[in-house]
Short mmCIF file of C-alpha atoms (C1' of nucleotides) in Angstrom, two decimals:
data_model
loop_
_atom_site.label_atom_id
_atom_site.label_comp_id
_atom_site.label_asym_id
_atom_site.label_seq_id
_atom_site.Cartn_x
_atom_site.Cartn_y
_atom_site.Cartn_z
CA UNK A 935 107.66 84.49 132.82
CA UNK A 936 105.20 86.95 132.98
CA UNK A 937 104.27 89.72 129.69
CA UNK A 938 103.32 92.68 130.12
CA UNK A 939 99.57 92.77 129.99
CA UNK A 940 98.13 94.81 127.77
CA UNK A 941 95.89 96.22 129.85
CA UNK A 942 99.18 98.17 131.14
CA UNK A 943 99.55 100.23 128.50
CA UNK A 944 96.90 102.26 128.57
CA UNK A 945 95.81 104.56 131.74
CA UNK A 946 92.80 104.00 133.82
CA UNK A 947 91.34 107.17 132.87
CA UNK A 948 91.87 106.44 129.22
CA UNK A 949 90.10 102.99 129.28
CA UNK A 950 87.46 104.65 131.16
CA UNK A 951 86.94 107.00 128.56
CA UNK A 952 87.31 104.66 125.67
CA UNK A 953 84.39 102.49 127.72
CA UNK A 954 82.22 105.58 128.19
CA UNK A 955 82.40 106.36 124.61
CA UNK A 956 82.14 103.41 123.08
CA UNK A 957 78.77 102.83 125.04
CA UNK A 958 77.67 105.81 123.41
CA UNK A 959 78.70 105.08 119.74
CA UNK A 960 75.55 103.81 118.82
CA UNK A 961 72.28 106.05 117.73
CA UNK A 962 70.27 103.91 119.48
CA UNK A 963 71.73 104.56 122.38
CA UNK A 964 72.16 108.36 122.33
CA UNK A 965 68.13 108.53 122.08
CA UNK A 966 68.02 106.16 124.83
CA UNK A 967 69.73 108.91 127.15
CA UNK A 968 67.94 111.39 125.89
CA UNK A 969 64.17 109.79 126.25
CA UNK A 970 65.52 109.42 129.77
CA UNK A 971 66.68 112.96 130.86
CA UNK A 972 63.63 113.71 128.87
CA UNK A 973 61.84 112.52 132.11
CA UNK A 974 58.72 111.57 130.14
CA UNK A 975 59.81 108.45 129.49
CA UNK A 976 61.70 106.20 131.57
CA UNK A 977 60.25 102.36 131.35
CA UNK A 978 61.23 100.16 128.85
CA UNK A 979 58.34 100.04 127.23
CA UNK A 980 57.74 103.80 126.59
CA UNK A 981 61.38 103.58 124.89
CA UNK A 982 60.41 100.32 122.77
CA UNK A 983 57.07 102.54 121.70
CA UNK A 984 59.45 105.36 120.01
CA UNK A 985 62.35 103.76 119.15
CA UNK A 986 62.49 101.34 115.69
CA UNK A 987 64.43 98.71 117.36
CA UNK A 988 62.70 95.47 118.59
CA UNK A 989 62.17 95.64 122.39
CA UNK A 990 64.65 92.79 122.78
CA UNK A 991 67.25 94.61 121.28
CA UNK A 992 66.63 97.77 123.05
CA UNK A 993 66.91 95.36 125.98
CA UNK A 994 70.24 94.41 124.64
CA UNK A 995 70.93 98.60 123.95
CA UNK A 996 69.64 99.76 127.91
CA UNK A 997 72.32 96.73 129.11
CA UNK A 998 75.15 98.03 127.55
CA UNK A 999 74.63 101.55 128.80
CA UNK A 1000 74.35 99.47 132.53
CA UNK A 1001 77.27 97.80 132.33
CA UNK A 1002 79.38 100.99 130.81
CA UNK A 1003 77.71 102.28 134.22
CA UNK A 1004 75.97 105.25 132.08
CA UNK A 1005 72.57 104.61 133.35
CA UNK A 1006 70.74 102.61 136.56
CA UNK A 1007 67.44 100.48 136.49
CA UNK A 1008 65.02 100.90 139.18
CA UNK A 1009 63.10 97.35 139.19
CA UNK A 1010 59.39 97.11 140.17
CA UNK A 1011 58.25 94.11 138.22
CA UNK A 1012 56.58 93.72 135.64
CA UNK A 1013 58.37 97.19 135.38
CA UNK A 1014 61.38 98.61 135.10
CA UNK A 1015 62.05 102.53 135.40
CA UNK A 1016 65.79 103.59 133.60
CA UNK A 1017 67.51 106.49 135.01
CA UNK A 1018 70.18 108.31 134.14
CA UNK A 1019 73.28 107.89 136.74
CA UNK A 1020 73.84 111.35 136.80
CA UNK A 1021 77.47 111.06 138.41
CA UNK A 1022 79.02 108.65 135.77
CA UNK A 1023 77.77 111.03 133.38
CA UNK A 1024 79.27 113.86 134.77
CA UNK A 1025 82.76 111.87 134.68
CA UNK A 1026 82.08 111.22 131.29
CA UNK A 1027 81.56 114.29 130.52
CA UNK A 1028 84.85 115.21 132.38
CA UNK A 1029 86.81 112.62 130.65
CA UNK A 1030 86.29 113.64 127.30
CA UNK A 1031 87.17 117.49 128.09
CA UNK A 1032 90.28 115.66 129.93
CA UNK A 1033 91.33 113.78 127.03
CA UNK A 1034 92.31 116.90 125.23
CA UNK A 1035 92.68 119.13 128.10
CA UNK B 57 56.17 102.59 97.56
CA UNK B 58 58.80 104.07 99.85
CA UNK B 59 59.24 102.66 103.34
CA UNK B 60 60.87 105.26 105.64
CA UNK B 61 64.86 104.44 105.85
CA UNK B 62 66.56 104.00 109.16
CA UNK B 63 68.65 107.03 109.09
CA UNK B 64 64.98 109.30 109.38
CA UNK B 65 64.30 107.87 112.69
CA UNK B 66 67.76 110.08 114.12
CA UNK B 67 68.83 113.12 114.51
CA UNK B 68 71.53 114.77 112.60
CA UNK B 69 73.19 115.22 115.97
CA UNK B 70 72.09 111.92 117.28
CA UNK B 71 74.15 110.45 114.50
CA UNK B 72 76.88 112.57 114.63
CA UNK B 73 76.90 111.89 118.10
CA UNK B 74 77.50 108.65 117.94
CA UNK B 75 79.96 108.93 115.20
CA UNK B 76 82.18 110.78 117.51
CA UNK B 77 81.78 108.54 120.08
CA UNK B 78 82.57 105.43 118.07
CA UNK B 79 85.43 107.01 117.01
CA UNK B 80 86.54 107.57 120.55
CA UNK B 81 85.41 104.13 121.72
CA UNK B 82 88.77 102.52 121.94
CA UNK B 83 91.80 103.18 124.34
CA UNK B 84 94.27 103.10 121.15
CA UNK B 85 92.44 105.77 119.65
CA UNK B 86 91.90 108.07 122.85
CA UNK B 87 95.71 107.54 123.29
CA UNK B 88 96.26 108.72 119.60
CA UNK B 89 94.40 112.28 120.51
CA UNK B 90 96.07 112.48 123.25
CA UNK B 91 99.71 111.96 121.55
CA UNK B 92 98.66 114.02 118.68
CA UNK B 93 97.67 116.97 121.39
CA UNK B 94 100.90 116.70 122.92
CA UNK B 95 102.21 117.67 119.72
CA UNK B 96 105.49 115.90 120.46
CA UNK B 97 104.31 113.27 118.71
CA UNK B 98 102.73 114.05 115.25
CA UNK B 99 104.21 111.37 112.85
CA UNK B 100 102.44 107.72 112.43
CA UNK B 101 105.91 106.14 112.91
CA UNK B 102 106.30 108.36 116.27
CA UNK B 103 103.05 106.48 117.58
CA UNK B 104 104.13 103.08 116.14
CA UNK B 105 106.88 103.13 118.53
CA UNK B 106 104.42 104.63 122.21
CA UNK B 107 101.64 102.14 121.23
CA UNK B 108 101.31 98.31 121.96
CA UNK B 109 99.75 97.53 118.51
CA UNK B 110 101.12 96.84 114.76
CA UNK B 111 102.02 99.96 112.82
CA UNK B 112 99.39 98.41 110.19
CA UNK B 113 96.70 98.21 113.00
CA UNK B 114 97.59 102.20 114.02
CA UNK B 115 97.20 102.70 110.22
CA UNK B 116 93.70 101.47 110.74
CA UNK B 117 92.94 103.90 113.79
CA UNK B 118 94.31 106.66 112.23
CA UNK B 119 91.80 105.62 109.23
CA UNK B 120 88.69 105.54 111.17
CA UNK B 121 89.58 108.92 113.22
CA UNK B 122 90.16 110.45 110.18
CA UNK B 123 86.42 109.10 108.41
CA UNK B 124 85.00 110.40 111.67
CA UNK B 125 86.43 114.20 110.86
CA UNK B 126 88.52 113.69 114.29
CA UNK B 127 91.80 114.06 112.87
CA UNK B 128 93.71 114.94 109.43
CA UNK B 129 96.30 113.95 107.60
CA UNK B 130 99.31 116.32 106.06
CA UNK B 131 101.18 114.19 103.65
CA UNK B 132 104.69 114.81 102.83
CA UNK B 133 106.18 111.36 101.50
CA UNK B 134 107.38 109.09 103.15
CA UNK B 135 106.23 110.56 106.34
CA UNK B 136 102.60 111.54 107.27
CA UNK B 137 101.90 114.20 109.99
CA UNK B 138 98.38 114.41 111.66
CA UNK B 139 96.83 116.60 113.28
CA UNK B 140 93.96 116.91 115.29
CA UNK B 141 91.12 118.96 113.58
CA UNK B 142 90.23 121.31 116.22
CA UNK B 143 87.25 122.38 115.01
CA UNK B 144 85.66 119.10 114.72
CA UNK B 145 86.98 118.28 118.20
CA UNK B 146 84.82 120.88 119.57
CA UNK B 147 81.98 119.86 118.13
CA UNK B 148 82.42 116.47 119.28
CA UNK B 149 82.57 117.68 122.90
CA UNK B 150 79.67 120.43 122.09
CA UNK B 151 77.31 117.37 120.97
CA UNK B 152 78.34 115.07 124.23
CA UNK B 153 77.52 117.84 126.61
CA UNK B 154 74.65 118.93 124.49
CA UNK B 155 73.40 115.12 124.77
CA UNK B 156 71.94 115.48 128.06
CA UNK B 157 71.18 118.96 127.85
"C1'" DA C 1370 44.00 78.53 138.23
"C1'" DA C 1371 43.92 81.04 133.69
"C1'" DT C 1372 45.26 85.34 131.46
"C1'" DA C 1373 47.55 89.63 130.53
"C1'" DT C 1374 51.47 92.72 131.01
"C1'" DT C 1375 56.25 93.83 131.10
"C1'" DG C 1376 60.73 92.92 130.24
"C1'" DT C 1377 64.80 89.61 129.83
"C1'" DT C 1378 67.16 85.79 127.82
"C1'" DC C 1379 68.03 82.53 124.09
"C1'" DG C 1380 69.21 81.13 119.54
"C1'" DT C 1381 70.40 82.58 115.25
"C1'" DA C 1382 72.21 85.27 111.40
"C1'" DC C 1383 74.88 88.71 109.55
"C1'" DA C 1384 78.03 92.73 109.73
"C1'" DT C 1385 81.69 95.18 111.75
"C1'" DT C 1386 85.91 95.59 114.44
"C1'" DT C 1387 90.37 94.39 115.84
"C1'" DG C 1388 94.77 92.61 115.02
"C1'" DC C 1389 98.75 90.71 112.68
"C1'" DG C 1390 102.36 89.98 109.09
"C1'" DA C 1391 103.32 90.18 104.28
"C1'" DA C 1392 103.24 92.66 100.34
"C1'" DC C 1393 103.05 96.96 98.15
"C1'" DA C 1394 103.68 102.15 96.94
"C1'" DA C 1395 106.21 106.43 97.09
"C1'" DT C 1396 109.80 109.05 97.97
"C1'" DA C 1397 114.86 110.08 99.30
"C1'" DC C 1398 119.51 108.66 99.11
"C1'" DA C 1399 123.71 106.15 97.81
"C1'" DT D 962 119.62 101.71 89.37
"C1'" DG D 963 119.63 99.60 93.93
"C1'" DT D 964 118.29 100.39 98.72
"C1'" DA D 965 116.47 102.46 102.84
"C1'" DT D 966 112.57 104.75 104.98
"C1'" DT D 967 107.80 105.51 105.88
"C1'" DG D 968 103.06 104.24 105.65
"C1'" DT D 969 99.21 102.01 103.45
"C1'" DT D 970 96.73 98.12 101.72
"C1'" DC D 971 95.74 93.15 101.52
"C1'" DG D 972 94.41 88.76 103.26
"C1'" DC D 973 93.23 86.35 106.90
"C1'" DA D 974 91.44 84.96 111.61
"C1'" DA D 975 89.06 85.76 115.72
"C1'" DA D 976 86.12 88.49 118.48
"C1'" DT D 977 82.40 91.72 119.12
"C1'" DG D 978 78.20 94.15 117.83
"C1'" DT D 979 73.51 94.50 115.91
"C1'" DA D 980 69.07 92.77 115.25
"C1'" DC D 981 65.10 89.82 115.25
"C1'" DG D 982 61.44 86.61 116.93
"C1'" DA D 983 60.46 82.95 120.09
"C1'" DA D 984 60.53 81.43 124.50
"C1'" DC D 985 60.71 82.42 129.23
"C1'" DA D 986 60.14 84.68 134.05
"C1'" DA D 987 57.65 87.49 137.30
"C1'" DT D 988 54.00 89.82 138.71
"C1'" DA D 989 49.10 91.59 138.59
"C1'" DT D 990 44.30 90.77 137.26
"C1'" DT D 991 40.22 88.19 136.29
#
DNA sequence: AATATTGTTCGTACATTTGCGAACAATACA
DNA sequence: TGTATTGTTCGCAAATGTACGAACAATATT
């Protein structure tokens, strides 16, 4: 007999905003987006130079912001070059206007 | 001799920032705002009875949007009627849109 | 083939979050 | 003074998040 998952009770726009913004509840990761729409900065390393996190953990911090779908990584070993994704931010944006109106 | 502290290394609005967007990083607690915005719906035990979760578990929500300035509390035993604090609310969405410019 | 550079993954430790039911506190009512 | 009603707090368990250094992978350079 099957129970209501929970995953039901909630709308898709609401877990979408509840992913979007819990990606972004860290400092870490605020100055992450920033540094990239900064422009000036957009490898790894640049970011590990300013930030006072270990680079493994900013590795851990730029994967998070991946997976939340907040940001894309352009790989040209040994490099990688972060951008922002531009239209999941714009939802974001959108979806926290939305959640109050 | 005094090491600089973690909290130098952010922003004021980087951290309050990411305050607000811990606070909204859950699908309980966007569904909260968006219960307490339909105004239908003020009272804890209101929202005990629309959400999936322990009243005692809401109690903790309520708790953590409240630390995070998102929400307030107007206590009239035994029932408890909260609000959302506006003016917080649009700083919250000032910040996130101010974010990324 | 060695070496250097860049970034990820692994292993570990510790803190925080999430969730529940039981117990408690505070008021209103019988 | 009992007894509902409404919420909070407590105690616990399990999961997730944060952070670090060491080890690893992949490529470029010598």
């Amino acid at each position: 007999m099957k129970v209501k998952s929970k995953s039901d009770y909630f709308t898709r726009e609401q877990e979408q905003a509840a992913r979007f913004a819990k990606a972004l509840g860290h400092p870490v990761r605020i100055a992450i987006l920033q540094l990239l729409h900064s422009q000036t900065c957009c490898y790894h390393g640049d970011m590990a130079d300013e930030l006072p996190v270990a680079k493994s953990t900013i590795s851990q911090h730029l994967n998070e912001l991946k997976d939340a779908g907040l940001i894309q990584g352009d790989i040209t070993p040994p490099t990688v070059k972060y951008c922002i994704n531009a239209d999941n931010w714009e939802l974001a944006k959108k979806l926290f206007n939305q959640v109050l109106e």
